[in-house]
mmCIF file of C-alpha atoms and ligand atoms in Angstrom:
data_model
loop_
_atom_site.group_PDB
_atom_site.id
_atom_site.type_symbol
_atom_site.label_atom_id
_atom_site.label_comp_id
_atom_site.label_asym_id
_atom_site.label_seq_id
_atom_site.Cartn_x
_atom_site.Cartn_y
_atom_site.Cartn_z
ATOM 1 C CA MET A 72 122.795 175.601 91.934
ATOM 2 C CA ALA A 73 123.945 173.820 89.014
ATOM 3 C CA SER A 74 121.289 175.189 86.812
ATOM 4 C CA TYR A 75 121.848 178.860 88.290
ATOM 5 C CA SER A 76 125.759 178.402 87.228
ATOM 6 C CA SER A 77 124.660 176.984 83.540
ATOM 7 C CA ILE A 78 122.663 180.105 83.086
ATOM 8 C CA THR A 79 125.222 182.059 84.149
ATOM 9 C CA ILE A 80 128.242 180.475 81.914
ATOM 10 C CA SER A 81 125.350 180.479 79.173
ATOM 11 C CA THR A 82 125.019 184.264 79.323
ATOM 12 C CA LEU A 83 128.288 184.643 79.634
ATOM 13 C CA SER A 84 129.373 183.185 76.483
ATOM 14 C CA LEU A 85 126.526 184.951 74.672
ATOM 15 C CA LEU A 86 128.311 188.022 75.860
ATOM 16 C CA LEU A 87 131.568 186.943 74.526
ATOM 17 C CA LEU A 88 130.170 185.940 71.325
ATOM 18 C CA LEU A 89 128.515 189.355 71.244
ATOM 19 C CA LEU A 90 131.887 191.047 71.835
ATOM 20 C CA LEU A 91 133.387 189.157 69.073
ATOM 21 C CA VAL A 92 130.822 189.402 66.521
ATOM 22 C CA GLY A 93 130.859 193.394 67.505
ATOM 23 C CA SER A 94 134.747 193.591 67.317
ATOM 24 C CA SER A 95 135.288 194.486 63.754
ATOM 25 C CA SER A 96 134.952 197.546 63.932
ATOM 26 C CA ALA A 97 135.866 198.126 67.548
ATOM 27 C CA GLN A 98 139.338 197.140 66.407
ATOM 28 C CA LEU A 99 139.804 200.338 64.354
ATOM 29 C CA SER A 100 141.406 202.930 66.695
ATOM 30 C CA THR A 101 142.523 206.755 66.129
ATOM 31 C CA ASN A 102 145.843 205.949 67.421
ATOM 32 C CA TYR A 103 146.353 202.497 65.264
ATOM 33 C CA TYR A 104 149.813 203.581 63.559
ATOM 34 C CA SER A 105 151.187 205.246 66.701
ATOM 35 C CA LYS A 106 154.220 202.918 66.606
ATOM 36 C CA THR A 107 154.388 201.548 63.173
ATOM 37 C CA CYS A 108 153.853 204.789 61.255
ATOM 38 C CA SER A 109 153.932 208.090 63.326
ATOM 39 C CA ASN A 110 154.319 210.383 60.145
ATOM 40 C CA VAL A 111 151.236 208.683 58.335
ATOM 41 C CA GLU A 112 148.811 211.610 59.037
ATOM 42 C CA SER A 113 151.277 214.550 58.350
ATOM 43 C CA THR A 114 152.294 212.334 55.076
ATOM 44 C CA VAL A 115 148.820 211.898 53.736
ATOM 45 C CA LYS A 116 148.032 215.628 54.468
ATOM 46 C CA SER A 117 150.945 217.055 52.588
ATOM 47 C CA VAL A 118 149.968 215.448 49.541
ATOM 48 C CA VAL A 119 145.876 216.065 49.587
ATOM 49 C CA GLN A 120 146.965 220.041 50.188
ATOM 50 C CA SER A 121 149.256 220.106 47.282
ATOM 51 C CA ALA A 122 146.540 218.631 45.078
ATOM 52 C CA ILE A 123 143.904 220.744 46.230
ATOM 53 C CA SER A 124 146.421 223.871 45.560
ATOM 54 C CA LYS A 125 146.473 222.436 42.289
ATOM 55 C CA GLU A 126 142.784 222.077 41.832
ATOM 56 C CA LYS A 127 140.287 222.573 44.450
ATOM 57 C CA ARG A 128 137.885 220.334 42.946
ATOM 58 C CA MET A 129 140.328 217.506 44.113
ATOM 59 C CA GLY A 130 139.046 217.678 47.708
ATOM 60 C CA ALA A 131 135.493 216.750 46.607
ATOM 61 C CA SER A 132 136.638 213.854 44.343
ATOM 62 C CA LEU A 133 138.717 212.360 47.095
ATOM 63 C CA LEU A 134 135.700 212.906 49.823
ATOM 64 C CA ARG A 135 133.184 210.783 47.186
ATOM 65 C CA LEU A 136 135.698 208.091 46.638
ATOM 66 C CA PHE A 137 135.679 207.323 50.318
ATOM 67 C CA PHE A 138 131.940 207.246 50.338
ATOM 68 C CA HIS A 139 131.819 205.033 47.167
ATOM 69 C CA ASP A 140 134.504 202.640 48.801
ATOM 70 C CA CYS A 141 132.364 202.506 51.991
ATOM 71 C CA PHE A 142 129.227 201.313 50.265
ATOM 72 C CA VAL A 143 130.557 198.679 48.367
ATOM 73 C CA ASN A 144 131.050 195.683 50.775
ATOM 74 C CA GLY A 145 132.703 198.164 53.537
ATOM 75 C CA CYS A 146 135.432 200.381 53.544
ATOM 76 C CA ASP A 147 138.273 197.899 52.185
ATOM 77 C CA GLY A 148 139.947 199.942 49.027
ATOM 78 C CA SER A 149 137.872 197.781 46.890
ATOM 79 C CA ILE A 150 137.191 200.904 44.703
ATOM 80 C CA LEU A 151 140.897 201.287 43.957
ATOM 81 C CA LEU A 152 141.382 197.971 42.256
ATOM 82 C CA ASP A 153 141.938 197.905 38.436
ATOM 83 C CA ASP A 154 139.949 195.240 36.706
ATOM 84 C CA THR A 155 141.529 192.308 36.268
ATOM 85 C CA SER A 156 141.379 188.814 34.350
ATOM 86 C CA SER A 157 139.713 187.192 37.669
ATOM 87 C CA PHE A 158 137.266 190.146 38.393
ATOM 88 C CA THR A 159 135.513 193.048 36.856
ATOM 89 C CA GLY A 160 136.407 195.887 39.477
ATOM 90 C CA GLU A 161 134.255 198.940 40.607
ATOM 91 C CA LYS A 162 135.946 201.691 38.830
ATOM 92 C CA ASN A 163 133.770 201.083 35.504
ATOM 93 C CA ALA A 164 130.673 200.466 37.622
ATOM 94 C CA ASN A 165 127.767 202.926 36.339
ATOM 95 C CA PRO A 166 128.322 205.223 39.525
ATOM 96 C CA ASN A 167 132.014 205.562 38.868
ATOM 97 C CA LYS A 168 132.662 205.509 35.255
ATOM 98 C CA ASN A 169 133.655 208.835 33.551
ATOM 99 C CA SER A 170 132.950 210.187 37.382
ATOM 100 C CA ALA A 171 135.010 208.659 40.092
ATOM 101 C CA ARG A 172 138.590 210.374 39.968
ATOM 102 C CA GLY A 173 141.342 211.146 42.147
ATOM 103 C CA PHE A 174 143.013 208.062 41.904
ATOM 104 C CA ASP A 175 146.474 209.354 40.863
ATOM 105 C CA VAL A 176 146.249 211.756 43.531
ATOM 106 C CA VAL A 177 145.513 208.525 45.801
ATOM 107 C CA ASP A 178 149.119 206.686 43.884
ATOM 108 C CA ASN A 179 150.848 209.700 45.068
ATOM 109 C CA ILE A 180 149.993 209.204 48.632
ATOM 110 C CA LYS A 181 150.403 205.757 48.624
ATOM 111 C CA THR A 182 154.101 206.495 47.169
ATOM 112 C CA ALA A 183 155.011 208.871 50.090
ATOM 113 C CA VAL A 184 153.504 206.873 52.774
ATOM 114 C CA GLU A 185 155.328 203.604 51.244
ATOM 115 C CA LYS A 186 158.580 205.705 51.470
ATOM 116 C CA VAL A 187 158.206 206.671 55.270
ATOM 117 C CA CYS A 188 156.632 203.030 56.479
ATOM 118 C CA PRO A 189 156.798 200.352 53.295
ATOM 119 C CA GLY A 190 154.157 197.796 53.701
ATOM 120 C CA VAL A 191 152.134 199.213 56.751
ATOM 121 C CA VAL A 192 149.378 201.381 55.870
ATOM 122 C CA SER A 193 146.386 200.210 53.880
ATOM 123 C CA CYS A 194 144.742 201.861 50.924
ATOM 124 C CA ALA A 195 141.546 201.870 52.674
ATOM 125 C CA ASP A 196 142.889 204.095 55.951
ATOM 126 C CA ILE A 197 144.784 206.234 52.997
ATOM 127 C CA LEU A 198 141.021 206.967 51.595
ATOM 128 C CA ALA A 199 139.620 207.877 55.415
ATOM 129 C CA ILE A 200 142.336 210.238 56.088
ATOM 130 C CA ALA A 201 142.499 211.812 52.867
ATOM 131 C CA SER A 202 138.598 212.439 53.146
ATOM 132 C CA ARG A 203 139.143 214.014 56.724
ATOM 133 C CA ASP A 204 142.235 216.309 55.052
ATOM 134 C CA SER A 205 139.853 217.559 51.968
ATOM 135 C CA VAL A 206 137.236 218.414 54.181
ATOM 136 C CA VAL A 207 139.418 220.362 56.561
ATOM 137 C CA THR A 208 141.475 221.470 53.655
ATOM 138 C CA LEU A 209 138.394 223.349 52.112
ATOM 139 C CA GLY A 210 137.387 224.884 55.400
ATOM 140 C CA GLY A 211 134.929 222.350 57.069
ATOM 141 C CA PRO A 212 135.170 220.567 60.269
ATOM 142 C CA SER A 213 138.076 218.418 61.769
ATOM 143 C CA TRP A 214 137.733 214.941 63.511
ATOM 144 C CA ASN A 215 139.962 212.054 64.402
ATOM 145 C CA VAL A 216 140.196 209.368 61.941
ATOM 146 C CA LYS A 217 139.743 205.815 63.033
ATOM 147 C CA LEU A 218 142.299 203.549 61.372
ATOM 148 C CA GLY A 219 143.378 199.760 61.196
ATOM 149 C CA ARG A 220 141.353 198.871 57.970
ATOM 150 C CA ARG A 221 142.943 196.375 55.524
ATOM 151 C CA ASP A 222 142.614 196.462 51.711
ATOM 152 C CA ALA A 223 140.337 193.885 49.837
ATOM 153 C CA LYS A 224 141.928 191.192 47.691
ATOM 154 C CA THR A 225 138.891 191.553 45.338
ATOM 155 C CA ALA A 226 136.276 194.418 43.969
ATOM 156 C CA SER A 227 132.606 193.806 42.439
ATOM 157 C CA GLN A 228 131.332 195.572 39.869
ATOM 158 C CA SER A 229 127.478 194.138 40.678
ATOM 159 C CA ALA A 230 128.152 195.382 44.204
ATOM 160 C CA ALA A 231 129.105 198.952 43.144
ATOM 161 C CA ASN A 232 125.879 198.803 40.777
ATOM 162 C CA ASN A 233 123.781 197.695 43.426
ATOM 163 C CA GLY A 234 125.220 199.560 46.626
ATOM 164 C CA ILE A 235 125.787 203.077 45.724
ATOM 165 C CA PRO A 236 122.275 204.922 44.790
ATOM 166 C CA PRO A 237 122.018 207.079 41.513
ATOM 167 C CA PRO A 238 120.803 210.412 41.441
ATOM 168 C CA THR A 239 117.095 209.274 40.554
ATOM 169 C CA SER A 240 116.768 208.018 43.999
ATOM 170 C CA SER A 241 113.095 208.815 46.082
ATOM 171 C CA LEU A 242 113.598 209.836 49.621
ATOM 172 C CA SER A 243 112.783 206.573 50.690
ATOM 173 C CA ASN A 244 115.395 204.505 48.140
ATOM 174 C CA LEU A 245 117.844 206.966 49.885
ATOM 175 C CA ILE A 246 116.911 206.104 53.550
ATOM 176 C CA SER A 247 116.883 202.217 52.642
ATOM 177 C CA LYS A 248 120.217 202.167 50.923
ATOM 178 C CA PHE A 249 121.729 204.009 53.824
ATOM 179 C CA GLN A 250 119.943 201.894 56.351
ATOM 180 C CA GLY A 251 121.462 198.758 54.876
ATOM 181 C CA VAL A 252 124.562 199.502 55.668
ATOM 182 C CA GLY A 253 123.664 200.783 59.123
ATOM 183 C CA LEU A 254 123.526 204.721 58.519
ATOM 184 C CA SER A 255 120.270 206.373 59.788
ATOM 185 C CA THR A 256 118.337 208.752 58.446
ATOM 186 C CA LYS A 257 120.041 211.707 59.950
ATOM 187 C CA ASP A 258 122.964 210.518 58.753
ATOM 188 C CA MET A 259 122.031 210.514 55.531
ATOM 189 C CA VAL A 260 121.134 213.719 55.401
ATOM 190 C CA ALA A 261 123.905 214.970 57.186
ATOM 191 C CA LEU A 262 126.596 212.960 54.727
ATOM 192 C CA SER A 263 124.605 214.333 51.630
ATOM 193 C CA GLY A 264 125.994 217.949 52.942
ATOM 194 C CA ALA A 265 129.164 216.842 51.138
ATOM 195 C CA HIS A 266 126.957 218.214 48.129
ATOM 196 C CA THR A 267 128.691 221.626 48.999
ATOM 197 C CA ILE A 268 131.373 220.968 47.099
ATOM 198 C CA GLY A 269 131.981 219.347 43.614
ATOM 199 C CA GLN A 270 130.875 219.157 40.380
ATOM 200 C CA ALA A 271 128.213 216.793 38.836
ATOM 201 C CA ARG A 272 127.608 215.858 34.769
ATOM 202 C CA CYS A 273 124.714 216.867 32.709
ATOM 203 C CA THR A 274 123.483 213.444 32.322
ATOM 204 C CA ASN A 275 122.871 213.386 36.028
ATOM 205 C CA PHE A 276 120.471 216.558 36.037
ATOM 206 C CA ARG A 277 119.178 216.747 32.757
ATOM 207 C CA ALA A 278 115.896 215.142 33.675
ATOM 208 C CA ARG A 279 115.844 217.250 36.669
ATOM 209 C CA ILE A 280 116.498 220.897 34.898
ATOM 210 C CA TYR A 281 113.818 220.014 31.819
ATOM 211 C CA ASN A 282 111.181 218.092 33.741
ATOM 212 C CA GLU A 283 110.905 218.319 37.281
ATOM 213 C CA SER A 284 108.888 221.438 38.550
ATOM 214 C CA ASN A 285 110.053 221.582 42.572
ATOM 215 C CA ILE A 286 113.094 223.523 40.885
ATOM 216 C CA ASP A 287 113.973 227.241 41.129
ATOM 217 C CA ASN A 288 113.279 228.657 37.565
ATOM 218 C CA SER A 289 116.876 230.833 37.072
ATOM 219 C CA LEU A 290 118.784 227.619 38.205
ATOM 220 C CA ALA A 291 116.747 225.521 35.543
ATOM 221 C CA GLN A 292 117.514 228.099 33.224
ATOM 222 C CA THR A 293 121.146 228.561 33.756
ATOM 223 C CA ARG A 294 122.054 224.757 33.902
ATOM 224 C CA GLN A 295 120.029 224.110 30.628
ATOM 225 C CA GLY A 296 122.556 226.791 29.015
ATOM 226 C CA ASN A 297 125.165 224.231 29.408
ATOM 227 C CA CYS A 298 123.507 220.580 29.427
ATOM 228 C CA PRO A 299 121.280 220.546 26.172
ATOM 229 C CA LYS A 300 118.080 218.534 26.195
ATOM 230 C CA THR A 301 118.970 215.623 24.167
ATOM 231 C CA SER A 302 120.481 212.717 25.664
ATOM 232 C CA GLY A 303 123.818 212.094 24.130
ATOM 233 C CA SER A 304 124.880 215.605 23.835
ATOM 234 C CA GLY A 305 126.583 217.449 26.377
ATOM 235 C CA ASP A 306 126.521 214.395 28.758
ATOM 236 C CA ASN A 307 129.723 215.164 30.855
ATOM 237 C CA ASN A 308 129.220 219.043 30.869
ATOM 238 C CA LEU A 309 129.723 220.003 33.951
ATOM 239 C CA ALA A 310 128.104 221.966 36.523
ATOM 240 C CA PRO A 311 128.895 222.553 40.482
ATOM 241 C CA LEU A 312 126.563 220.775 43.198
ATOM 242 C CA ASP A 313 126.320 223.799 45.273
ATOM 243 C CA LEU A 314 126.083 227.088 42.791
ATOM 244 C CA GLN A 315 127.349 229.587 45.277
ATOM 245 C CA THR A 316 130.493 228.223 47.021
ATOM 246 C CA PRO A 317 131.468 224.711 45.592
ATOM 247 C CA THR A 318 134.912 224.685 46.739
ATOM 248 C CA SER A 319 133.962 225.643 50.299
ATOM 249 C CA PHE A 320 132.719 223.074 52.856
ATOM 250 C CA ASP A 321 130.073 224.892 54.484
ATOM 251 C CA ASN A 322 126.063 224.457 55.125
ATOM 252 C CA ASN A 323 125.168 226.018 51.596
ATOM 253 C CA TYR A 324 123.917 222.795 50.333
ATOM 254 C CA PHE A 325 120.978 222.869 52.963
ATOM 255 C CA LYS A 326 120.231 226.413 51.991
ATOM 256 C CA ASN A 327 120.003 225.758 48.239
ATOM 257 C CA LEU A 328 117.286 222.788 49.071
ATOM 258 C CA ILE A 329 115.297 225.305 51.083
ATOM 259 C CA SER A 330 115.013 227.412 47.724
ATOM 260 C CA ASN A 331 114.564 224.314 45.444
ATOM 261 C CA LYS A 332 118.032 224.806 44.219
ATOM 262 C CA GLY A 333 119.415 221.181 44.768
ATOM 263 C CA LEU A 334 121.195 220.107 41.353
ATOM 264 C CA LEU A 335 120.231 216.505 41.644
ATOM 265 C CA HIS A 336 116.801 214.903 41.825
ATOM 266 C CA SER A 337 118.005 212.916 44.795
ATOM 267 C CA ASP A 338 119.161 216.115 46.521
ATOM 268 C CA GLN A 339 116.002 218.111 46.203
ATOM 269 C CA GLN A 340 114.250 214.900 47.723
ATOM 270 C CA LEU A 341 115.549 215.594 51.151
ATOM 271 C CA PHE A 342 113.654 218.845 50.935
ATOM 272 C CA ASN A 343 110.323 218.158 49.202
ATOM 273 C CA GLY A 344 107.563 218.043 52.140
ATOM 274 C CA GLY A 345 109.139 214.709 53.265
ATOM 275 C CA SER A 346 110.461 213.505 56.711
ATOM 276 C CA THR A 347 113.914 214.876 56.578
ATOM 277 C CA ALA A 348 113.003 218.630 55.820
ATOM 278 C CA SER A 349 113.332 219.430 59.664
ATOM 279 C CA THR A 350 116.407 218.203 59.549
ATOM 280 C CA VAL A 351 117.514 220.305 56.609
ATOM 281 C CA ARG A 352 116.090 223.413 57.961
ATOM 282 C CA SER A 353 118.063 222.844 61.021
ATOM 283 C CA TYR A 354 121.499 222.494 59.079
ATOM 284 C CA SER A 355 120.617 225.575 56.862
ATOM 285 C CA SER A 356 120.400 227.699 59.882
ATOM 286 C CA ASN A 357 122.714 226.136 61.940
ATOM 287 C CA PRO A 358 126.095 225.168 60.759
ATOM 288 C CA SER A 359 127.613 223.799 64.016
ATOM 289 C CA THR A 360 124.761 221.062 64.619
ATOM 290 C CA PHE A 361 125.575 220.308 60.911
ATOM 291 C CA ASN A 362 129.258 220.107 61.154
ATOM 292 C CA SER A 363 128.968 217.926 64.303
ATOM 293 C CA ASP A 364 126.690 215.450 62.751
ATOM 294 C CA PHE A 365 128.525 215.252 59.707
ATOM 295 C CA THR A 366 131.761 214.461 61.404
ATOM 296 C CA ALA A 367 129.899 211.725 63.414
ATOM 297 C CA ALA A 368 127.953 210.479 60.221
ATOM 298 C CA MET A 369 131.605 209.898 58.544
ATOM 299 C CA ILE A 370 132.956 208.140 61.433
ATOM 300 C CA LYS A 371 130.363 205.842 61.231
ATOM 301 C CA MET A 372 130.513 205.539 57.609
ATOM 302 C CA GLY A 373 134.084 204.621 58.098
ATOM 303 C CA ASP A 374 133.071 201.686 60.327
ATOM 304 C CA ILE A 375 131.274 199.780 57.790
ATOM 305 C CA SER A 376 132.519 196.194 57.433
ATOM 306 C CA PRO A 377 136.202 196.771 57.611
ATOM 307 C CA LEU A 378 138.953 194.069 56.992
ATOM 308 C CA THR A 379 140.792 193.618 60.173
ATOM 309 C CA GLY A 380 143.167 191.076 61.738
ATOM 310 C CA SER A 381 144.288 188.990 59.141
ATOM 311 C CA SER A 382 141.475 189.370 56.658
ATOM 312 C CA GLY A 383 142.443 191.340 53.462
ATOM 313 C CA GLU A 384 146.106 192.648 53.121
ATOM 314 C CA ILE A 385 147.846 195.575 53.146
ATOM 315 C CA ARG A 386 148.339 196.457 49.274
ATOM 316 C CA LYS A 387 151.842 197.741 47.973
ATOM 317 C CA ASN A 388 149.980 199.412 45.187
ATOM 318 C CA CYS A 389 146.372 200.767 45.603
ATOM 319 C CA ARG A 390 145.245 199.676 42.006
ATOM 320 C CA LYS A 391 146.468 195.767 42.510
ATOM 321 C CA THR A 392 146.330 192.949 45.167
ATOM 322 C CA ASN A 393 150.031 191.754 46.045
HETATM 323 C C1 HEM B 615 122.663 210.588 49.182
HETATM 324 C C2 HEM B 615 122.881 209.888 48.048
HETATM 325 C C3 HEM B 615 123.938 210.052 47.307
HETATM 326 C C4 HEM B 615 123.873 210.588 45.676
HETATM 327 C C5 HEM B 615 122.266 209.722 45.128
HETATM 328 C C6 HEM B 615 124.941 210.711 45.468
HETATM 329 C C7 HEM B 615 125.232 211.280 43.772
HETATM 330 C C8 HEM B 615 126.088 211.690 43.385
HETATM 331 C C9 HEM B 615 126.408 212.176 41.616
HETATM 332 C C10 HEM B 615 125.393 211.710 40.750
HETATM 333 C C11 HEM B 615 127.346 213.015 41.544
HETATM 334 C C12 HEM B 615 127.971 213.542 40.320
HETATM 335 C C13 HEM B 615 128.561 212.636 39.667
HETATM 336 C C14 HEM B 615 128.934 212.887 38.070
HETATM 337 O O1 HEM B 615 127.729 213.452 37.746
HETATM 338 O O2 HEM B 615 129.929 212.463 37.724
HETATM 339 C C15 HEM B 615 127.869 213.230 42.794
HETATM 340 C C16 HEM B 615 128.916 213.813 43.405
HETATM 341 C C17 HEM B 615 129.611 214.147 44.672
HETATM 342 N N1 HEM B 615 129.017 213.307 45.450
HETATM 343 FE FE1 HEM B 615 127.337 212.162 46.011
HETATM 344 N N2 HEM B 615 125.795 211.258 46.393
HETATM 345 C C18 HEM B 615 125.453 210.639 47.462
HETATM 346 C C19 HEM B 615 125.898 210.946 48.830
HETATM 347 C C20 HEM B 615 127.226 211.089 48.797
HETATM 348 C C21 HEM B 615 127.947 211.377 50.333
HETATM 349 C C22 HEM B 615 127.472 210.201 51.476
HETATM 350 C C23 HEM B 615 129.128 211.717 49.723
HETATM 351 C C24 HEM B 615 130.454 212.036 50.799
HETATM 352 C C25 HEM B 615 129.962 211.928 52.009
HETATM 353 C C26 HEM B 615 129.123 212.069 48.345
HETATM 354 C C27 HEM B 615 130.246 213.194 48.201
HETATM 355 C C28 HEM B 615 129.926 213.430 46.435
HETATM 356 C C29 HEM B 615 131.205 214.739 46.169
HETATM 357 C C30 HEM B 615 132.360 215.443 47.242
HETATM 358 C C31 HEM B 615 130.955 214.784 44.763
HETATM 359 C C32 HEM B 615 131.440 215.606 43.684
HETATM 360 C C33 HEM B 615 132.617 214.926 43.180
HETATM 361 C C34 HEM B 615 133.515 215.842 42.683
HETATM 362 O O3 HEM B 615 133.386 216.819 42.131
HETATM 363 O O4 HEM B 615 134.536 214.901 41.740
HETATM 364 N N3 HEM B 615 127.876 212.045 47.947
HETATM 365 N N4 HEM B 615 127.156 212.582 44.076
HETATM 366 C C1 NAG B 616 110.912 214.524 30.010
HETATM 367 O O1 NAG B 616 109.770 213.660 30.441
HETATM 368 C C2 NAG B 616 109.182 213.218 29.173
HETATM 369 C C3 NAG B 616 107.764 212.390 29.291
HETATM 370 O O2 NAG B 616 108.364 211.541 30.289
HETATM 371 C C4 NAG B 616 110.315 212.275 28.371
HETATM 372 O O3 NAG B 616 109.722 212.106 26.954
HETATM 373 C C5 NAG B 616 111.605 213.258 28.227
HETATM 374 O O4 NAG B 616 112.342 212.570 27.907
HETATM 375 C C6 NAG B 616 111.707 213.925 29.191
HETATM 376 N N1 NAG B 616 112.863 214.888 29.345
HETATM 377 C C7 NAG B 616 114.306 214.912 29.894
HETATM 378 C C8 NAG B 616 115.252 215.581 29.140
HETATM 379 O O5 NAG B 616 114.529 214.138 30.870
#
């Protein structure tokens, strides 16, 4: 009897422990600000829409900021911090330098949100909402955004260099980078569909258009026209990741891959005879499957290691700690 109840008690404490450990993402909820800032979503949306109406690419840039935030110590707004004397942040890490953009739009969103509910909404949550609104504004699917993240008090350049996959990645590198943050191979393929919008710089696709054989010949020719072979010249010249509709969130990215028209080496890795080819085919012919897998994966990505409770802070200015 005594041993029976001690087993029960230890089982219960184990369950309790598991609940506590698992609760950091369980604390996020879609109605987190319903009492404290019920207008947060409409406020974010209006700034995002006006930024995209000025420049359609901004939707892509905001979506990418969320990805680069979440992959580096979780979705904690760390990418938004400027460098300080006590830490070198993420803005100048390799994947972000001369590349990550939209910080001024995030500032505008934060200013608008602070006006309606000062000191309540985190910069990390602003990125999560702005990403959803960007996808929707460019014609993609919608989803309910989980909220309640708090903002990091520090940022790490080396964590950004190590956490964000480079465009030279092989399929197995991509799979393991995503697995490292709890995302499946299917999530990885679905999230890569974000490359149906936005632009890339010559330096990131030069080797592919001059040296790779699994690329459509006419795409390679066209891209060579604005991306000189010699490294150092034209490094920042831009080309659309989706050659057809770079400002529409659709499933063309996957159609491109099937005809060897992925712009980045890493893009084409998803359809190069490997294990992800069948998922690419499925998304290319079935936009609703892509949409539902993409939204599910965005929610999962948004759950990566959030700061909750008394961890972190609610930054007043997204560029610096309070
Ligand atoms: C699978 C691994 C990924 C790799 C290797 C990768 C790599 C890149 C690279 C190299 C660029 C161009 C940057 C430049 O040349 O300045 C880019 C752009 C972009 N990426 Fe990714 N990416 C990946 C996954 C993702 C994910 C998961 C998302 C979002 C869910 C995303 C969203 C974007 C967007 C929207 C752009 C265009 C940004 C703009 O026009 O400002 N990427 N990515
Ligand atoms: C193509 O590959 C060759 C041989 O590896 C290398 O020397 C050259 O720099 C590469 N060219 C580009 C544009 O990447």
